[in-house]
């Protein structure tokens, strides 16, 4: 430790959509030389595969039966994260409205969660310098022993405004309704719901700029590394 080599640190960042989770996580990882994992993209990827292969999204047993089939590979470079399914780059198609509208249903299936959780844990375990893992159940279920857990929140209005800014030309009201509907689904599912871990630091991003949120999280990670 004398040579200034920092201990690998595992950071879990959870929270609902539109809180700045992805932008913050990527920036923090890049700034601190950590790997980065977008767990939501993995759930989107398996959802995309289900849709593409004509699996009935309304039938949990049909989803469960094929949960082990797609090969999902996540690249963990925060400056250029990648995701492939069976060798195909799916970073664009997993962001479509069709996938977004179905991801909660697919993610609620226990077999899907077990499969993706195992994948996430193996990626975190293999990150030699440490990793920032963002999602909805990282601090509670996936990596309950993470060195630092952060839960980002923001008002529904702020989140809808950010999300509709990302979805060009999206109607603010319908975006807010869709966000709240997805949060309700993800917070009430039986298997590892969206929830704040008891030992997580809550950061309300409603009135903060992205730069301020990043600075806040970087400080928390650096304090953790320094053993404060």
mmCIF file of C-alpha atoms in Angstrom:
data_model
loop_
_atom_site.group_PDB
_atom_site.id
_atom_site.type_symbol
_atom_site.label_atom_id
_atom_site.label_comp_id
_atom_site.label_asym_id
_atom_site.label_seq_id
_atom_site.Cartn_x
_atom_site.Cartn_y
_atom_site.Cartn_z
ATOM 1 C CA UNK A 1 0.000 0.000 0.000
ATOM 2 C CA UNK A 2 3.033 2.306 0.481
ATOM 3 C CA UNK A 3 3.406 2.859 -3.268
ATOM 4 C CA UNK A 4 0.041 4.548 -3.444
ATOM 5 C CA UNK A 5 -1.728 1.598 -5.055
ATOM 6 C CA UNK A 6 -5.312 1.921 -3.958
ATOM 7 C CA UNK A 7 -7.191 -1.064 -2.616
ATOM 8 C CA UNK A 8 -9.739 -2.392 -5.122
ATOM 9 C CA UNK A 9 -13.059 -0.913 -4.103
ATOM 10 C CA UNK A 10 -16.514 -2.223 -4.986
ATOM 11 C CA UNK A 11 -19.121 0.513 -5.258
ATOM 12 C CA UNK A 12 -22.845 -0.236 -5.578
ATOM 13 C CA UNK A 13 -25.015 2.561 -6.984
ATOM 14 C CA UNK A 14 -28.759 1.917 -6.913
ATOM 15 C CA UNK A 15 -31.848 3.977 -7.553
ATOM 16 C CA UNK A 16 -34.800 4.434 -9.884
ATOM 17 C CA UNK A 17 -34.519 5.628 -13.508
ATOM 18 C CA UNK A 18 -33.777 9.255 -14.245
ATOM 19 C CA UNK A 19 -31.650 9.889 -11.154
ATOM 20 C CA UNK A 20 -28.450 10.226 -13.183
ATOM 21 C CA UNK A 21 -27.277 6.750 -12.208
ATOM 22 C CA UNK A 22 -25.582 5.753 -15.468
ATOM 23 C CA UNK A 23 -23.904 9.085 -16.180
ATOM 24 C CA UNK A 24 -22.683 9.321 -12.584
ATOM 25 C CA UNK A 25 -21.466 5.724 -12.395
ATOM 26 C CA UNK A 26 -19.562 5.916 -15.686
ATOM 27 C CA UNK A 27 -17.927 9.229 -14.808
ATOM 28 C CA UNK A 28 -16.925 8.112 -11.300
ATOM 29 C CA UNK A 29 -15.453 4.855 -12.606
ATOM 30 C CA UNK A 30 -13.515 6.670 -15.335
ATOM 31 C CA UNK A 31 -12.199 9.286 -12.915
ATOM 32 C CA UNK A 32 -11.058 6.731 -10.343
ATOM 33 C CA UNK A 33 -9.743 4.074 -12.732
ATOM 34 C CA UNK A 34 -12.432 1.528 -11.860
ATOM 35 C CA UNK A 35 -14.348 -0.888 -14.057
ATOM 36 C CA UNK A 36 -18.032 -0.142 -14.679
ATOM 37 C CA UNK A 37 -21.084 -2.363 -15.007
ATOM 38 C CA UNK A 38 -24.550 -1.292 -16.105
ATOM 39 C CA UNK A 39 -26.717 -4.099 -14.742
ATOM 40 C CA UNK A 40 -29.863 -2.615 -16.260
ATOM 41 C CA UNK A 41 -28.341 -3.160 -19.703
ATOM 42 C CA UNK A 42 -28.004 -6.856 -18.888
ATOM 43 C CA UNK A 43 -31.699 -7.102 -18.029
ATOM 44 C CA UNK A 44 -32.490 -5.171 -21.183
ATOM 45 C CA UNK A 45 -30.279 -7.556 -23.165
ATOM 46 C CA UNK A 46 -32.050 -10.679 -21.944
ATOM 47 C CA UNK A 47 -35.398 -8.931 -22.568
ATOM 48 C CA UNK A 48 -34.294 -8.044 -26.123
ATOM 49 C CA UNK A 49 -33.347 -11.700 -26.669
ATOM 50 C CA UNK A 50 -36.762 -12.880 -25.406
ATOM 51 C CA UNK A 51 -38.598 -10.418 -27.677
ATOM 52 C CA UNK A 52 -36.413 -11.279 -30.687
ATOM 53 C CA UNK A 53 -36.979 -14.989 -30.176
ATOM 54 C CA UNK A 54 -40.747 -14.674 -29.805
ATOM 55 C CA UNK A 55 -40.916 -15.736 -26.158
ATOM 56 C CA UNK A 56 -44.277 -14.877 -24.555
ATOM 57 C CA UNK A 57 -43.377 -12.059 -22.137
ATOM 58 C CA UNK A 58 -46.672 -12.564 -20.287
ATOM 59 C CA UNK A 59 -45.748 -16.149 -19.411
ATOM 60 C CA UNK A 60 -43.152 -16.296 -16.602
ATOM 61 C CA UNK A 61 -42.687 -20.058 -17.042
ATOM 62 C CA UNK A 62 -41.851 -19.588 -20.732
ATOM 63 C CA UNK A 63 -39.295 -16.913 -19.777
ATOM 64 C CA UNK A 64 -37.857 -19.084 -16.992
ATOM 65 C CA UNK A 65 -37.443 -22.048 -19.330
ATOM 66 C CA UNK A 66 -35.039 -20.164 -21.634
ATOM 67 C CA UNK A 67 -33.359 -17.805 -19.129
ATOM 68 C CA UNK A 68 -30.081 -19.717 -19.431
ATOM 69 C CA UNK A 69 -29.904 -19.658 -23.229
ATOM 70 C CA UNK A 70 -28.588 -16.238 -24.319
ATOM 71 C CA UNK A 71 -24.880 -15.566 -23.816
ATOM 72 C CA UNK A 72 -24.580 -12.045 -22.428
ATOM 73 C CA UNK A 73 -21.163 -10.378 -22.338
ATOM 74 C CA UNK A 74 -20.615 -6.955 -20.754
ATOM 75 C CA UNK A 75 -17.536 -4.851 -21.502
ATOM 76 C CA UNK A 76 -16.607 -2.929 -18.338
ATOM 77 C CA UNK A 77 -14.591 0.014 -19.696
ATOM 78 C CA UNK A 78 -16.441 3.102 -18.358
ATOM 79 C CA UNK A 79 -15.329 5.146 -21.382
ATOM 80 C CA UNK A 80 -16.751 2.646 -23.846
ATOM 81 C CA UNK A 81 -19.057 0.105 -22.190
ATOM 82 C CA UNK A 82 -20.268 -2.646 -24.509
ATOM 83 C CA UNK A 83 -22.892 -5.362 -24.365
ATOM 84 C CA UNK A 84 -23.364 -8.317 -26.679
ATOM 85 C CA UNK A 85 -25.854 -11.173 -26.825
ATOM 86 C CA UNK A 86 -24.604 -14.313 -28.564
ATOM 87 C CA UNK A 87 -21.867 -12.189 -30.130
ATOM 88 C CA UNK A 88 -24.202 -9.479 -31.468
ATOM 89 C CA UNK A 89 -23.754 -5.862 -30.318
ATOM 90 C CA UNK A 90 -27.099 -4.897 -28.773
ATOM 91 C CA UNK A 91 -26.211 -1.540 -27.197
ATOM 92 C CA UNK A 92 -28.672 0.299 -29.475
ATOM 93 C CA UNK A 93 -31.614 -2.156 -29.761
ATOM 94 C CA UNK A 94 -31.868 -2.662 -25.979
ATOM 95 C CA UNK A 95 -32.777 1.034 -25.591
ATOM 96 C CA UNK A 96 -35.920 0.858 -27.722
ATOM 97 C CA UNK A 97 -39.350 1.574 -26.270
ATOM 98 C CA UNK A 98 -40.373 -2.029 -26.939
ATOM 99 C CA UNK A 99 -37.613 -3.389 -24.692
ATOM 100 C CA UNK A 100 -38.115 -0.645 -22.069
ATOM 101 C CA UNK A 101 -41.814 -1.497 -21.770
ATOM 102 C CA UNK A 102 -41.105 -5.211 -21.221
ATOM 103 C CA UNK A 103 -37.971 -5.197 -19.064
ATOM 104 C CA UNK A 104 -39.811 -5.103 -15.717
ATOM 105 C CA UNK A 105 -41.854 -8.203 -16.573
ATOM 106 C CA UNK A 106 -38.796 -10.185 -17.672
ATOM 107 C CA UNK A 107 -36.684 -8.933 -14.734
ATOM 108 C CA UNK A 108 -39.316 -10.073 -12.226
ATOM 109 C CA UNK A 109 -38.860 -13.748 -13.162
ATOM 110 C CA UNK A 110 -36.713 -15.368 -10.416
ATOM 111 C CA UNK A 111 -34.788 -17.568 -12.864
ATOM 112 C CA UNK A 112 -33.793 -14.487 -14.867
ATOM 113 C CA UNK A 113 -32.650 -12.677 -11.730
ATOM 114 C CA UNK A 114 -30.666 -15.688 -10.520
ATOM 115 C CA UNK A 115 -28.911 -15.994 -13.883
ATOM 116 C CA UNK A 116 -28.074 -12.282 -14.225
ATOM 117 C CA UNK A 117 -27.124 -11.893 -10.544
ATOM 118 C CA UNK A 118 -24.593 -14.710 -10.912
ATOM 119 C CA UNK A 119 -23.165 -12.986 -13.996
ATOM 120 C CA UNK A 120 -22.908 -9.668 -12.138
ATOM 121 C CA UNK A 121 -21.151 -11.222 -9.155
ATOM 122 C CA UNK A 122 -18.570 -12.937 -11.346
ATOM 123 C CA UNK A 123 -17.832 -9.660 -13.172
ATOM 124 C CA UNK A 124 -17.431 -7.786 -9.869
ATOM 125 C CA UNK A 125 -15.191 -10.518 -8.455
ATOM 126 C CA UNK A 126 -12.971 -10.336 -11.534
ATOM 127 C CA UNK A 127 -12.462 -6.554 -11.476
ATOM 128 C CA UNK A 128 -8.874 -6.263 -10.269
ATOM 129 C CA UNK A 129 -8.886 -2.519 -9.580
ATOM 130 C CA UNK A 130 -12.439 -2.439 -8.309
ATOM 131 C CA UNK A 131 -15.719 -1.615 -10.000
ATOM 132 C CA UNK A 132 -18.744 0.660 -9.940
ATOM 133 C CA UNK A 133 -21.879 -1.467 -10.368
ATOM 134 C CA UNK A 134 -25.130 0.374 -10.998
ATOM 135 C CA UNK A 135 -28.634 -1.013 -10.837
ATOM 136 C CA UNK A 136 -31.645 -1.448 -8.597
ATOM 137 C CA UNK A 137 -30.735 -4.267 -6.227
ATOM 138 C CA UNK A 138 -26.923 -4.173 -6.130
ATOM 139 C CA UNK A 139 -26.480 -3.061 -2.515
ATOM 140 C CA UNK A 140 -29.295 -5.252 -1.229
ATOM 141 C CA UNK A 141 -28.994 -8.466 -3.241
ATOM 142 C CA UNK A 142 -26.187 -8.652 -5.805
ATOM 143 C CA UNK A 143 -23.269 -7.278 -3.767
ATOM 144 C CA UNK A 144 -24.470 -6.957 -0.168
ATOM 145 C CA UNK A 145 -20.816 -6.771 0.955
ATOM 146 C CA UNK A 146 -19.926 -3.875 -1.374
ATOM 147 C CA UNK A 147 -17.396 -1.459 0.163
ATOM 148 C CA UNK A 148 -19.659 1.500 -0.513
ATOM 149 C CA UNK A 149 -23.372 1.623 -1.279
ATOM 150 C CA UNK A 150 -25.030 4.704 -2.706
ATOM 151 C CA UNK A 151 -28.742 5.184 -3.367
ATOM 152 C CA UNK A 152 -29.565 8.004 -5.778
ATOM 153 C CA UNK A 153 -33.000 9.595 -5.587
ATOM 154 C CA UNK A 154 -34.741 12.559 -7.221
ATOM 155 C CA UNK A 155 -38.272 13.872 -7.470
ATOM 156 C CA UNK A 156 -40.466 12.217 -10.127
ATOM 157 C CA UNK A 157 -40.638 15.574 -11.940
ATOM 158 C CA UNK A 158 -36.854 15.958 -12.116
ATOM 159 C CA UNK A 159 -36.460 12.353 -13.226
ATOM 160 C CA UNK A 160 -39.091 12.643 -15.943
ATOM 161 C CA UNK A 161 -37.488 15.848 -17.224
ATOM 162 C CA UNK A 162 -34.085 14.145 -17.450
ATOM 163 C CA UNK A 163 -35.478 11.034 -19.044
ATOM 164 C CA UNK A 164 -37.530 12.932 -21.623
ATOM 165 C CA UNK A 165 -34.403 14.954 -22.390
ATOM 166 C CA UNK A 166 -32.725 11.633 -23.199
ATOM 167 C CA UNK A 167 -35.704 10.417 -25.210
ATOM 168 C CA UNK A 168 -35.801 13.122 -27.835
ATOM 169 C CA UNK A 169 -39.239 14.679 -28.200
ATOM 170 C CA UNK A 170 -40.765 12.538 -25.465
ATOM 171 C CA UNK A 171 -43.845 13.894 -23.771
ATOM 172 C CA UNK A 172 -43.043 14.828 -20.165
ATOM 173 C CA UNK A 173 -46.338 13.638 -18.693
ATOM 174 C CA UNK A 174 -46.251 10.214 -20.340
ATOM 175 C CA UNK A 175 -42.563 9.849 -19.440
ATOM 176 C CA UNK A 176 -43.367 10.537 -15.777
ATOM 177 C CA UNK A 177 -46.245 8.041 -15.846
ATOM 178 C CA UNK A 178 -44.016 5.369 -17.429
ATOM 179 C CA UNK A 179 -41.249 5.999 -14.857
ATOM 180 C CA UNK A 180 -43.615 5.719 -11.911
ATOM 181 C CA UNK A 181 -45.199 2.589 -13.357
ATOM 182 C CA UNK A 182 -41.800 0.928 -13.804
ATOM 183 C CA UNK A 183 -40.671 1.944 -10.313
ATOM 184 C CA UNK A 184 -43.869 0.519 -8.828
ATOM 185 C CA UNK A 185 -43.350 -2.756 -10.695
ATOM 186 C CA UNK A 186 -39.683 -2.992 -9.718
ATOM 187 C CA UNK A 187 -40.272 -1.981 -6.091
ATOM 188 C CA UNK A 188 -43.075 -4.494 -5.573
ATOM 189 C CA UNK A 189 -41.604 -7.556 -7.294
ATOM 190 C CA UNK A 190 -41.042 -10.508 -4.968
ATOM 191 C CA UNK A 191 -37.481 -11.256 -6.033
ATOM 192 C CA UNK A 192 -34.875 -8.620 -5.069
ATOM 193 C CA UNK A 193 -37.006 -5.495 -5.474
ATOM 194 C CA UNK A 194 -35.692 -1.975 -6.061
ATOM 195 C CA UNK A 195 -34.843 -0.960 -2.503
ATOM 196 C CA UNK A 196 -32.353 1.076 -0.538
ATOM 197 C CA UNK A 197 -29.884 -0.962 1.521
ATOM 198 C CA UNK A 198 -29.859 -0.100 5.218
ATOM 199 C CA UNK A 199 -26.174 0.898 5.040
ATOM 200 C CA UNK A 200 -26.452 2.900 1.809
ATOM 201 C CA UNK A 201 -25.681 6.618 1.588
ATOM 202 C CA UNK A 202 -28.674 8.394 0.037
ATOM 203 C CA UNK A 203 -27.921 11.206 -2.406
ATOM 204 C CA UNK A 204 -30.893 13.299 -3.560
ATOM 205 C CA UNK A 205 -29.981 14.587 -7.018
ATOM 206 C CA UNK A 206 -33.121 16.707 -7.593
ATOM 207 C CA UNK A 207 -31.361 20.058 -7.220
ATOM 208 C CA UNK A 208 -27.836 18.977 -8.147
ATOM 209 C CA UNK A 209 -26.091 19.213 -11.500
ATOM 210 C CA UNK A 210 -24.540 16.044 -12.864
ATOM 211 C CA UNK A 211 -21.075 17.438 -12.062
ATOM 212 C CA UNK A 212 -22.119 17.966 -8.436
ATOM 213 C CA UNK A 213 -23.460 14.414 -8.129
ATOM 214 C CA UNK A 214 -20.236 13.008 -9.610
ATOM 215 C CA UNK A 215 -18.131 15.099 -7.243
ATOM 216 C CA UNK A 216 -20.182 13.939 -4.268
ATOM 217 C CA UNK A 217 -19.832 10.248 -5.183
ATOM 218 C CA UNK A 218 -16.105 10.538 -6.003
ATOM 219 C CA UNK A 219 -15.561 12.074 -2.547
ATOM 220 C CA UNK A 220 -17.471 9.221 -0.884
ATOM 221 C CA UNK A 221 -15.390 6.625 -2.754
ATOM 222 C CA UNK A 222 -12.107 8.379 -1.972
ATOM 223 C CA UNK A 223 -13.009 8.570 1.733
ATOM 224 C CA UNK A 224 -13.818 4.864 1.648
ATOM 225 C CA UNK A 225 -10.499 4.078 -0.011
ATOM 226 C CA UNK A 226 -8.664 6.149 2.581
ATOM 227 C CA UNK A 227 -10.353 4.081 5.279
ATOM 228 C CA UNK A 228 -12.253 6.962 6.860
#
